[in-house]
CSV table of C-alpha atoms in Angstrom, one decimal:
chain,number,residue,atom,x,y,z
A,1,MET,CA,3.9,-9.9,8.1
A,2,PHE,CA,1.4,-9.7,5.3
A,3,LYS,CA,2.4,-13.2,4.2
A,4,SER,CA,1.7,-14.8,7.6
A,5,LEU,CA,0.8,-18.4,7.7
A,6,ILE,CA,-1.7,-18.1,10.5
A,7,THR,CA,-4.7,-19.2,8.4
A,8,SER,CA,-2.9,-22.3,7.0
A,9,ILE,CA,-1.6,-23.1,10.5
A,10,VAL,CA,-5.1,-23.1,11.9
A,11,ALA,CA,-6.6,-25.1,8.9
A,12,LYS,CA,-3.9,-27.7,9.2
A,13,HIS,CA,-4.3,-28.0,13.0
A,14,PHE,CA,-8.0,-28.6,12.8
A,15,LYS,CA,-7.9,-31.0,9.8
A,16,LYS,CA,-8.9,-33.7,12.2
A,17,LYS,CA,-12.2,-33.2,14.0
A,18,LEU,CA,-12.2,-32.3,17.6
A,19,ASP,CA,-13.0,-35.2,20.0
A,20,ASN,CA,-15.9,-33.2,21.4
A,21,LEU,CA,-17.6,-29.8,20.6
A,22,THR,CA,-15.9,-28.0,23.5
A,23,ILE,CA,-12.4,-26.6,22.8
A,24,ASN,CA,-10.0,-27.4,25.6
A,25,GLU,CA,-6.5,-26.1,26.3
A,26,GLU,CA,-4.8,-29.2,24.9
A,27,ASP,CA,-6.7,-28.8,21.6
A,28,VAL,CA,-5.0,-25.4,21.0
A,29,LYS,CA,-1.7,-25.6,22.8
A,30,GLU,CA,0.4,-26.5,19.8
A,31,LEU,CA,-1.7,-24.2,17.5
A,32,LEU,CA,-1.1,-21.2,19.7
A,33,GLU,CA,2.6,-22.0,19.9
A,34,GLN,CA,2.9,-22.1,16.1
A,35,ILE,CA,1.0,-18.8,15.8
A,36,LYS,CA,3.3,-17.2,18.4
A,37,ILE,CA,6.3,-18.3,16.3
A,38,SER,CA,4.7,-16.9,13.1
A,39,LEU,CA,4.1,-13.5,14.8
A,40,LEU,CA,7.6,-13.4,16.2
A,41,ASP,CA,9.1,-14.2,12.8
A,42,ALA,CA,7.2,-11.3,11.5
A,43,ASP,CA,9.0,-9.1,14.1
A,44,VAL,CA,5.9,-8.4,16.2
A,45,ASN,CA,6.9,-7.0,19.6
A,46,LEU,CA,7.2,-9.8,22.2
A,47,GLU,CA,4.9,-8.1,24.7
A,48,VAL,CA,2.3,-7.6,22.0
A,49,VAL,CA,2.6,-11.3,21.0
A,50,LYS,CA,2.2,-12.5,24.6
A,51,LYS,CA,-0.9,-10.3,25.1
A,52,PHE,CA,-2.3,-11.5,21.7
A,53,ILE,CA,-1.8,-15.2,22.5
A,54,SER,CA,-3.3,-14.8,26.0
A,55,ASN,CA,-6.4,-13.1,24.7
A,56,VAL,CA,-7.0,-15.6,21.9
A,57,LYS,CA,-6.6,-18.4,24.4
A,58,THR,CA,-9.1,-16.9,26.8
A,59,ASN,CA,-11.6,-16.3,24.0
A,60,ILE,CA,-11.5,-19.9,22.6
A,61,VAL,CA,-10.7,-22.3,25.4
A,62,GLY,CA,-13.8,-23.6,27.0
A,63,GLN,CA,-16.1,-22.5,24.1
A,64,THR,CA,-18.6,-25.0,22.9
A,65,LEU,CA,-19.2,-25.2,19.1
A,66,ASN,CA,-22.5,-25.8,17.5
A,67,ILE,CA,-23.1,-29.1,15.7
A,68,GLY,CA,-21.5,-28.7,12.3
A,69,GLN,CA,-19.7,-25.5,13.1
A,70,ASP,CA,-16.2,-25.4,11.6
A,71,ALA,CA,-13.5,-25.2,14.3
A,72,SER,CA,-11.0,-23.5,12.0
A,73,SER,CA,-13.5,-20.7,11.1
A,74,PHE,CA,-14.3,-20.2,14.7
A,75,VAL,CA,-10.6,-19.8,15.7
A,76,ILE,CA,-9.8,-17.6,12.7
A,77,SER,CA,-12.7,-15.3,13.6
A,78,ASN,CA,-11.3,-14.9,17.1
A,79,VAL,CA,-7.7,-14.5,15.8
A,80,LYS,CA,-8.9,-11.8,13.4
A,81,GLN,CA,-10.7,-9.9,16.1
A,82,GLU,CA,-7.6,-9.9,18.3
A,83,LEU,CA,-5.5,-8.7,15.4
A,84,ILE,CA,-7.9,-5.8,14.9
A,85,ASN,CA,-7.6,-5.0,18.6
A,86,ILE,CA,-3.8,-4.9,18.3
A,87,LEU,CA,-3.9,-2.8,15.2
A,88,GLY,CA,-6.2,-0.2,16.7
A,89,LYS,CA,-9.8,-1.4,16.4
A,90,GLU,CA,-11.0,1.5,14.2
A,91,GLU,CA,-9.4,3.9,11.7
A,92,LYS,CA,-8.4,7.3,12.8
A,93,VAL,CA,-10.6,10.1,11.4
A,94,ILE,CA,-8.9,13.3,10.3
A,95,LYS,CA,-10.9,16.5,10.5
A,96,THR,CA,-10.4,17.7,6.9
A,97,GLU,CA,-13.0,20.6,7.0
A,98,LYS,CA,-10.6,23.0,8.8
A,99,PRO,CA,-9.9,26.3,6.8
A,100,ILE,CA,-6.2,25.3,6.8
A,101,LEU,CA,-5.3,21.7,7.9
A,102,LYS,CA,-1.7,21.7,9.3
A,103,ILE,CA,0.1,18.4,9.4
A,104,MET,CA,3.6,18.1,10.9
A,105,LEU,CA,5.7,15.0,10.0
A,106,VAL,CA,8.5,13.9,12.3
A,107,GLY,CA,10.8,10.8,12.5
A,108,LEU,CA,14.3,9.6,12.1
A,109,GLN,CA,16.4,10.3,9.0
A,110,GLY,CA,15.8,7.8,6.3
A,111,SER,CA,12.3,6.7,7.4
A,112,GLY,CA,10.7,8.0,4.2
A,113,LYS,CA,9.4,11.3,5.8
A,114,THR,CA,10.1,13.6,2.8
A,115,THR,CA,8.5,11.2,0.3
A,116,SER,CA,5.5,10.7,2.7
A,117,CYS,CA,4.9,14.5,2.5
A,118,ALA,CA,4.2,14.2,-1.2
A,119,LYS,CA,2.2,11.1,-0.8
A,120,LEU,CA,0.0,12.8,1.8
A,121,ALA,CA,-0.5,15.8,-0.5
A,122,ASN,CA,-1.5,13.5,-3.3
A,123,PHE,CA,-3.9,11.6,-1.0
A,124,PHE,CA,-5.7,14.7,0.2
A,125,GLN,CA,-5.8,16.2,-3.3
A,126,LYS,CA,-7.6,13.2,-4.7
A,127,LYS,CA,-9.8,12.3,-1.7
A,128,TYR,CA,-10.7,15.7,-0.4
A,129,ASN,CA,-9.9,18.1,-3.2
A,130,LYS,CA,-7.3,19.9,-1.0
A,131,LYS,CA,-4.9,22.5,-2.2
A,132,PRO,CA,-1.6,21.6,-0.4
A,133,MET,CA,1.6,23.4,0.3
A,134,LEU,CA,4.8,21.4,1.2
A,135,VAL,CA,7.2,23.2,3.6
A,136,GLY,CA,10.8,22.2,3.8
A,137,LEU,CA,12.2,22.6,7.4
A,138,ASP,CA,15.2,20.3,7.3
A,139,ILE,CA,17.9,23.0,7.1
A,140,TYR,CA,20.6,20.5,7.9
A,141,ARG,CA,20.3,18.5,4.6
A,142,SER,CA,19.9,20.7,1.5
A,143,ALA,CA,19.2,17.5,-0.4
A,144,ALA,CA,16.0,17.0,1.6
A,145,ILE,CA,14.7,20.5,0.7
A,146,GLU,CA,15.6,20.0,-3.0
A,147,GLN,CA,13.9,16.5,-2.9
A,148,LEU,CA,10.7,18.1,-1.5
A,149,ARG,CA,10.9,20.9,-4.1
A,150,THR,CA,11.0,18.2,-6.8
A,151,LEU,CA,8.1,16.2,-5.2
A,152,SER,CA,6.0,19.4,-5.0
A,153,LYS,CA,6.3,19.8,-8.7
A,154,GLN,CA,5.4,16.2,-9.3
A,155,THR,CA,2.2,16.6,-7.2
A,156,ASN,CA,1.4,20.1,-8.4
A,157,CYS,CA,1.7,21.5,-4.9
A,158,ASP,CA,2.9,24.9,-3.7
A,159,PHE,CA,6.2,24.8,-2.0
A,160,TYR,CA,7.9,27.0,0.6
A,161,GLU,CA,11.4,27.1,2.1
A,162,HIS,CA,13.6,29.8,3.4
A,163,GLY,CA,17.2,28.5,3.2
A,164,THR,CA,19.0,27.9,6.5
A,165,GLN,CA,17.1,30.3,8.7
A,166,ASN,CA,15.6,29.1,11.9
A,167,PRO,CA,12.9,26.5,10.9
A,168,VAL,CA,10.5,27.9,13.5
A,169,LEU,CA,10.5,31.2,11.6
A,170,THR,CA,10.2,29.4,8.2
A,171,ALA,CA,7.2,27.4,9.5
A,172,ASN,CA,5.4,30.5,10.6
A,173,GLU,CA,6.1,32.3,7.3
A,174,ALA,CA,4.7,29.3,5.4
A,175,ILE,CA,1.3,29.7,7.2
A,176,LEU,CA,1.1,33.3,6.1
A,177,LYS,CA,2.2,32.3,2.5
A,178,ALA,CA,-0.4,29.5,2.4
A,179,SER,CA,-3.1,32.1,3.3
A,180,GLU,CA,-2.0,34.3,0.4
A,181,ASN,CA,-2.0,31.3,-2.0
A,182,LYS,CA,-5.4,30.0,-0.7
A,183,ASP,CA,-3.8,26.7,0.2
A,184,ASN,CA,-5.9,24.8,2.7
A,185,LEU,CA,-3.4,22.1,3.6
A,186,ILE,CA,0.1,22.6,4.9
A,187,ILE,CA,2.5,19.7,5.3
A,188,PHE,CA,5.7,20.4,7.3
A,189,ASP,CA,8.7,18.2,6.6
A,190,THR,CA,10.9,18.5,9.7
A,191,ALA,CA,14.5,17.5,10.3
A,192,GLY,CA,15.4,14.0,11.3
A,193,ARG,CA,18.5,12.4,12.8
A,194,LEU,CA,20.0,8.9,12.7
A,195,GLN,CA,18.9,8.7,16.4
A,196,THR,CA,17.1,11.0,18.8
A,197,ASP,CA,18.9,13.9,20.5
A,198,GLN,CA,17.9,16.7,22.8
A,199,LYS,CA,18.6,19.5,20.2
A,200,LEU,CA,16.4,17.9,17.6
A,201,MET,CA,13.5,17.4,20.1
A,202,GLU,CA,13.8,21.0,21.3
A,203,GLU,CA,13.6,22.2,17.7
A,204,LEU,CA,10.5,20.1,17.0
A,205,VAL,CA,8.8,21.3,20.2
A,206,ASN,CA,9.4,24.9,19.2
A,207,ILE,CA,8.0,24.3,15.7
A,208,ARG,CA,5.0,22.6,17.2
A,209,ASN,CA,4.4,25.4,19.7
A,210,LYS,CA,4.6,28.0,17.0
A,211,ILE,CA,2.4,26.5,14.3
A,212,ASN,CA,0.0,24.5,16.5
A,213,PRO,CA,-0.5,21.6,14.1
A,214,ASP,CA,-3.7,19.7,13.8
A,215,GLU,CA,-1.9,16.4,13.4
A,216,ILE,CA,1.7,15.3,14.3
A,217,PHE,CA,2.5,12.1,12.4
A,218,PHE,CA,5.5,10.0,13.3
A,219,VAL,CA,6.9,8.3,10.2
A,220,ALA,CA,8.3,4.8,10.9
A,221,ASP,CA,10.2,2.6,8.5
A,222,GLY,CA,8.4,-0.7,8.1
A,223,MET,CA,11.8,-2.4,8.0
A,224,SER,CA,12.7,-1.0,11.5
A,225,GLY,CA,13.5,-3.5,14.2
A,226,GLN,CA,12.3,-3.5,17.8
A,227,GLU,CA,14.2,-0.3,18.6
A,228,ILE,CA,11.5,1.7,16.7
A,229,SER,CA,9.2,1.4,19.8
A,230,ASN,CA,11.7,3.2,22.0
A,231,VAL,CA,12.3,5.9,19.3
A,232,ALA,CA,8.5,6.4,18.9
A,233,THR,CA,8.1,6.6,22.7
A,234,GLU,CA,10.8,9.3,22.9
A,235,PHE,CA,9.2,11.4,20.2
A,236,ASN,CA,5.8,11.0,21.8
A,237,LYS,CA,7.1,12.1,25.2
A,238,TYR,CA,8.0,15.5,23.7
A,239,LEU,CA,5.4,16.0,21.0
A,240,ASP,CA,2.2,14.1,21.8
A,241,ILE,CA,2.1,12.2,18.5
A,242,SER,CA,-1.4,11.9,17.0
A,243,GLY,CA,-0.7,9.1,14.6
A,244,PHE,CA,1.8,6.9,12.7
A,245,ILE,CA,2.7,6.6,9.1
A,246,ILE,CA,4.3,3.2,8.4
A,247,THR,CA,6.4,3.2,5.2
A,248,LYS,CA,8.0,0.5,3.0
A,249,LEU,CA,5.4,-2.2,3.8
A,250,ASP,CA,5.5,-3.6,0.3
A,251,GLY,CA,7.3,-6.8,-0.8
A,252,ASP,CA,8.7,-9.1,1.8
A,253,VAL,CA,9.0,-6.6,4.6
A,254,ARG,CA,8.0,-8.2,7.9
A,255,GLY,CA,6.7,-5.0,9.4
A,256,GLY,CA,5.7,-6.5,12.7
A,257,ALA,CA,7.7,-4.1,14.9
A,258,ALA,CA,6.2,-1.0,13.3
A,259,LEU,CA,2.7,-2.5,13.4
A,260,SER,CA,3.1,-3.2,17.1
A,261,LEU,CA,3.3,0.6,17.8
A,262,THR,CA,-0.4,1.1,18.3
A,263,SER,CA,-0.7,-1.6,20.8
A,264,LEU,CA,2.4,-0.4,22.7
A,265,LEU,CA,1.7,3.4,22.7
A,266,ASN,CA,-2.1,3.5,22.2
A,267,ILE,CA,-1.6,5.8,19.2
A,268,PRO,CA,-3.3,4.9,15.9
A,269,ILE,CA,-1.6,4.0,12.6
A,270,VAL,CA,-3.1,6.5,10.1
A,271,PHE,CA,-1.4,5.6,6.8
A,272,ILE,CA,0.8,2.9,5.4
A,273,GLY,CA,3.1,3.1,2.4
A,274,MET,CA,2.9,0.2,0.0
A,275,GLY,CA,5.5,1.2,-2.5
A,276,GLU,CA,7.7,4.0,-3.7
A,277,LYS,CA,5.3,5.7,-6.1
A,278,ILE,CA,3.3,8.8,-5.1
A,279,GLY,CA,0.0,7.0,-5.2
A,280,THR,CA,0.9,4.1,-3.0
A,281,LEU,CA,-0.1,5.6,0.4
A,282,GLU,CA,-3.1,3.9,1.9
A,283,LYS,CA,-5.4,4.9,4.7
A,284,PHE,CA,-5.0,2.4,7.5
A,285,TYR,CA,-8.1,0.3,8.3
A,286,PRO,CA,-7.3,-2.3,11.1
A,287,ASN,CA,-10.0,-4.7,9.9
A,288,ARG,CA,-8.7,-4.7,6.3
A,289,ILE,CA,-5.1,-5.2,7.4
A,290,ALA,CA,-6.2,-8.1,9.7
A,291,ASP,CA,-7.8,-9.7,6.6
A,292,ARG,CA,-4.5,-9.3,4.6
A,293,ILE,CA,-2.4,-10.8,7.4
A,294,LEU,CA,-4.8,-13.8,7.5
A,295,GLY,CA,-4.6,-14.2,3.7
A,296,LEU,CA,-8.2,-13.2,3.3
A,297,GLY,CA,-7.5,-10.4,0.9
A,298,ASP,CA,-8.8,-6.8,0.8
A,299,ILE,CA,-11.0,-6.4,-2.2
A,300,THR,CA,-12.3,-3.0,-1.0
A,301,THR,CA,-8.8,-1.4,-1.0
A,302,LEU,CA,-8.1,-3.0,-4.3
A,303,ALA,CA,-11.2,-1.4,-5.8
A,304,GLU,CA,-10.4,1.9,-4.3
A,305,LYS,CA,-6.9,1.8,-5.7
A,306,ALA,CA,-8.2,1.1,-9.2
A,307,ILE,CA,-10.7,4.0,-8.9
A,308,ASP,CA,-8.0,6.4,-7.6
A,309,ILE,CA,-5.5,5.8,-10.4
A,310,ALA,CA,-7.7,5.1,-13.3
A,311,ASP,CA,-8.0,7.5,-16.3
A,312,LYS,CA,-11.7,6.6,-16.4
A,313,GLU,CA,-12.5,7.7,-19.9
A,314,LYS,CA,-9.5,6.0,-21.4
A,315,VAL,CA,-10.1,2.8,-19.4
A,316,LYS,CA,-13.8,2.7,-20.3
A,317,LYS,CA,-13.1,3.2,-24.0
A,318,SER,CA,-10.4,0.5,-23.9
A,319,PHE,CA,-12.6,-2.0,-22.0
A,320,THR,CA,-15.5,-1.4,-24.4
A,321,LYS,CA,-13.2,-2.3,-27.3
A,322,MET,CA,-12.0,-5.4,-25.5
A,323,LEU,CA,-15.5,-6.7,-25.0
A,324,ALA,CA,-16.2,-6.1,-28.7
A,325,GLY,CA,-13.2,-8.2,-29.7
A,326,LYS,CA,-11.3,-5.3,-30.9
A,327,MET,CA,-8.6,-5.2,-28.3
A,328,ASP,CA,-5.3,-4.0,-29.8
A,329,LEU,CA,-1.8,-3.5,-28.4
A,330,GLU,CA,-2.6,0.1,-27.5
A,331,ASP,CA,-5.4,-1.2,-25.1
A,332,LEU,CA,-2.9,-3.7,-23.7
A,333,LEU,CA,-0.4,-0.9,-23.0
A,334,ILE,CA,-3.2,1.2,-21.3
A,335,GLN,CA,-4.3,-1.7,-19.0
A,336,THR,CA,-0.7,-2.6,-18.1
A,337,GLN,CA,0.1,1.0,-17.3
A,338,GLN,CA,-3.0,1.3,-15.0
A,339,ILE,CA,-1.9,-1.9,-13.1
A,340,ASN,CA,1.6,-0.6,-12.8
A,341,LYS,CA,0.4,2.7,-11.3
A,342,MET,CA,-1.4,0.8,-8.5
A,343,GLY,CA,1.9,-0.5,-7.1
A,344,ASN,CA,4.1,-3.6,-7.4
A,345,LEU,CA,2.4,-7.0,-7.8
A,346,SER,CA,3.7,-8.2,-4.4
A,347,SER,CA,1.7,-5.6,-2.5
A,348,LEU,CA,-1.3,-6.0,-4.8
A,349,SER,CA,-1.3,-9.8,-4.3
A,350,ALA,CA,-1.9,-9.3,-0.6
A,351,LEU,CA,-5.3,-7.7,-1.5
A,352,ILE,CA,-6.5,-10.8,-3.4
A,353,PRO,CA,-8.2,-13.5,-1.3
A,354,GLN,CA,-6.2,-16.7,-1.1
A,355,ALA,CA,-3.3,-15.0,-2.7
A,356,GLY,CA,-1.1,-17.2,-0.5
A,357,LYS,CA,-1.6,-19.8,-3.1
A,358,ILE,CA,0.5,-17.7,-5.5
A,359,SER,CA,4.2,-18.3,-5.0
A,360,GLU,CA,6.8,-15.5,-4.8
A,361,SER,CA,8.4,-16.8,-7.9
A,362,GLN,CA,5.1,-16.5,-9.8
A,363,VAL,CA,4.7,-12.9,-8.6
A,364,GLU,CA,8.3,-12.1,-9.6
A,365,GLU,CA,7.8,-13.7,-13.0
A,366,ALA,CA,4.6,-11.7,-13.6
A,367,GLU,CA,6.3,-8.4,-12.6
A,368,LYS,CA,9.2,-9.2,-14.9
A,369,LYS,CA,6.8,-9.9,-17.8
A,370,MET,CA,5.0,-6.6,-17.2
A,371,ARG,CA,8.2,-4.7,-17.3
A,372,VAL,CA,9.2,-6.4,-20.6
A,373,TRP,CA,5.8,-5.7,-22.1
A,374,ILE,CA,5.9,-2.0,-21.3
A,375,ILE,CA,9.4,-1.7,-22.9
A,376,LEU,CA,8.4,-3.6,-26.0
A,377,LEU,CA,5.1,-1.7,-26.4
A,378,ASN,CA,6.7,1.7,-25.9
A,379,SER,CA,9.2,0.7,-28.6
A,380,MET,CA,6.4,0.4,-31.1
A,381,THR,CA,4.7,3.3,-32.9
A,382,GLN,CA,1.1,4.1,-32.0
A,383,LYS,CA,0.2,3.0,-35.5
A,384,GLU,CA,1.7,-0.4,-34.9
A,385,ARG,CA,0.0,-0.8,-31.5
A,386,LYS,CA,-3.3,0.1,-33.1
A,387,ASN,CA,-2.8,-2.3,-36.0
A,388,PRO,CA,-0.6,-5.2,-34.8
A,389,SER,CA,-1.2,-7.0,-38.1
A,390,LEU,CA,1.6,-4.8,-39.5
A,391,PHE,CA,4.1,-7.0,-37.8
A,392,LYS,CA,3.1,-9.9,-39.9
A,393,LYS,CA,2.9,-7.9,-43.1
A,394,GLU,CA,6.3,-6.2,-42.6
A,395,SER,CA,8.9,-8.2,-40.7
A,396,THR,CA,11.3,-5.3,-40.6
A,397,ARG,CA,8.9,-3.6,-38.1
A,398,LYS,CA,9.4,-6.5,-35.7
A,399,ILE,CA,13.2,-6.5,-36.1
A,400,ARG,CA,13.2,-2.7,-35.4
A,401,VAL,CA,11.2,-3.0,-32.2
A,402,ILE,CA,13.3,-5.9,-30.9
A,403,LYS,CA,16.6,-4.0,-31.5
A,404,GLY,CA,15.2,-0.7,-30.3
A,405,SER,CA,13.9,-2.2,-27.0
A,406,GLY,CA,16.9,-4.3,-26.3
A,407,ARG,CA,14.7,-7.4,-25.9
A,408,ASN,CA,14.7,-10.6,-27.9
A,409,ALA,CA,12.5,-12.3,-30.4
A,410,GLU,CA,11.2,-14.9,-27.9
A,411,GLU,CA,9.9,-12.1,-25.6
A,412,PHE,CA,8.3,-10.3,-28.6
A,413,ASN,CA,6.5,-13.4,-29.8
A,414,ARG,CA,5.3,-14.2,-26.3
A,415,LEU,CA,3.8,-10.7,-26.0
A,416,ILE,CA,1.9,-11.1,-29.3
A,417,ARG,CA,0.8,-14.6,-28.4
A,418,GLU,CA,-0.6,-13.7,-25.0
A,419,TRP,CA,-2.2,-10.5,-26.4
A,420,GLU,CA,-4.1,-12.6,-29.0
A,421,GLN,CA,-5.2,-15.1,-26.3
A,422,ALA,CA,-6.4,-12.2,-24.1
A,423,ARG,CA,-8.2,-10.6,-27.0
A,424,ASP,CA,-10.0,-13.8,-27.9
A,425,LYS,CA,-11.0,-14.5,-24.3
A,426,MET,CA,-12.4,-10.9,-23.8
A,427,SER,CA,-14.2,-11.2,-27.1
A,428,GLU,CA,-16.0,-14.4,-25.9
A,429,VAL,CA,-16.8,-12.6,-22.6
A,430,GLY,CA,-18.4,-9.8,-24.6
A,431,ARG,CA,-20.5,-12.2,-26.6
A,432,ARG,CA,-21.7,-14.0,-23.5
A,433,ILE,CA,-22.7,-10.7,-21.9
A,434,SER,CA,-24.7,-9.7,-25.1
A,435,ARG,CA,-26.6,-13.0,-24.9
A,436,GLY,CA,-27.4,-12.5,-21.2
A,437,MET,CA,-25.1,-15.3,-20.0
A,438,ASN,CA,-22.8,-15.2,-17.0
A,439,PRO,CA,-19.3,-14.2,-18.2
A,440,MET,CA,-17.6,-15.4,-15.0
A,441,ASP,CA,-18.4,-19.1,-15.9
A,442,LEU,CA,-16.1,-18.6,-19.0
A,443,LEU,CA,-13.4,-16.8,-17.1
A,444,ASN,CA,-13.3,-19.4,-14.4
A,445,SER,CA,-13.1,-22.2,-16.9
A,446,LEU,CA,-10.2,-20.5,-18.7
A,447,LYS,CA,-8.0,-19.9,-15.7
């Protein structure tokens, strides 16, 4: 879905100028058919696609362009607006100022519900300075409760469970415990099934009635097929869902079925999961996602990710050294680790404008290189990373690192060579800045 070819389809179609300034149906017939195929290939719901194509057609056919106005840009603008309409127009606002914010997560087994609990806790900790408690209510799978216990430790959250007793009682006890602990956010991880059933729905309704949650989020697997709309409809019938969390939207996942849910049920998508790591949950902004789908990037989200994960003092110190021409391998390790925390490169590439020009093989190669670098750098002592010249003075150090990391000499040499190139490039950037010159001219020339 995020690697849609819509933009390139439009650009290719309008390579030749229109016969006149008014767009007629014949001008866009083939174009709209190709866009329709692209959306269906991304697994977008058929009814949603039909509505989308009809609305775009209505908005552009019969429109007269200004002299010199680019037809491709005009069509893309209309396509983007219709994508935003499908995705929900505006982001959902969560009222975080409540004394205790209660969020109930529901969904099928295997959708990523338990992991999403920890991701939500991490999000609210960082964004709103919340003190969360995670509550395990899936009494049918002991592994789910143990997983949530582990995740609570990873995110420094309080945790509550009460064995196999009725989850309605446990949920109520958790609210009392949260008050004692001064927790101001409770996230309830409920049971799931491989498919919906009456017993599950009754249990979830009873929990909802007892705890009166502020939000009920349905967690949908981004790899789900068209059946997900029927499942979500069933859950909504019983629970009045307030929002969706779409998981596993990183990599090559098409995601269209899950992203169709808002248009079908008129319920907003609130968060999307762009990786397995705790920090890869993103607030859902329809306009930003529309840009990604069109290959226009999402620099705002990229910047927010960098700010959220950065050890600011460490990065600032490292970057200052780099501009001074003193970048060592310790700095390279810090920068590589920071990028790695932001998620995999496939999901990050969707945030970069015109990233469609980067092939999947190039992304895979870059990810592989980063993994190798981290292994090699972690196999070095801190003294070696801070003083890489030691490898030239004492060849035994290089041999030890290669053997200890399980990598080879070619990979080691490539690491050193690319580090030296990066060090020299950043040093020149620093010199240009000190002379009041534009450093971007140099970076662009060296790409």
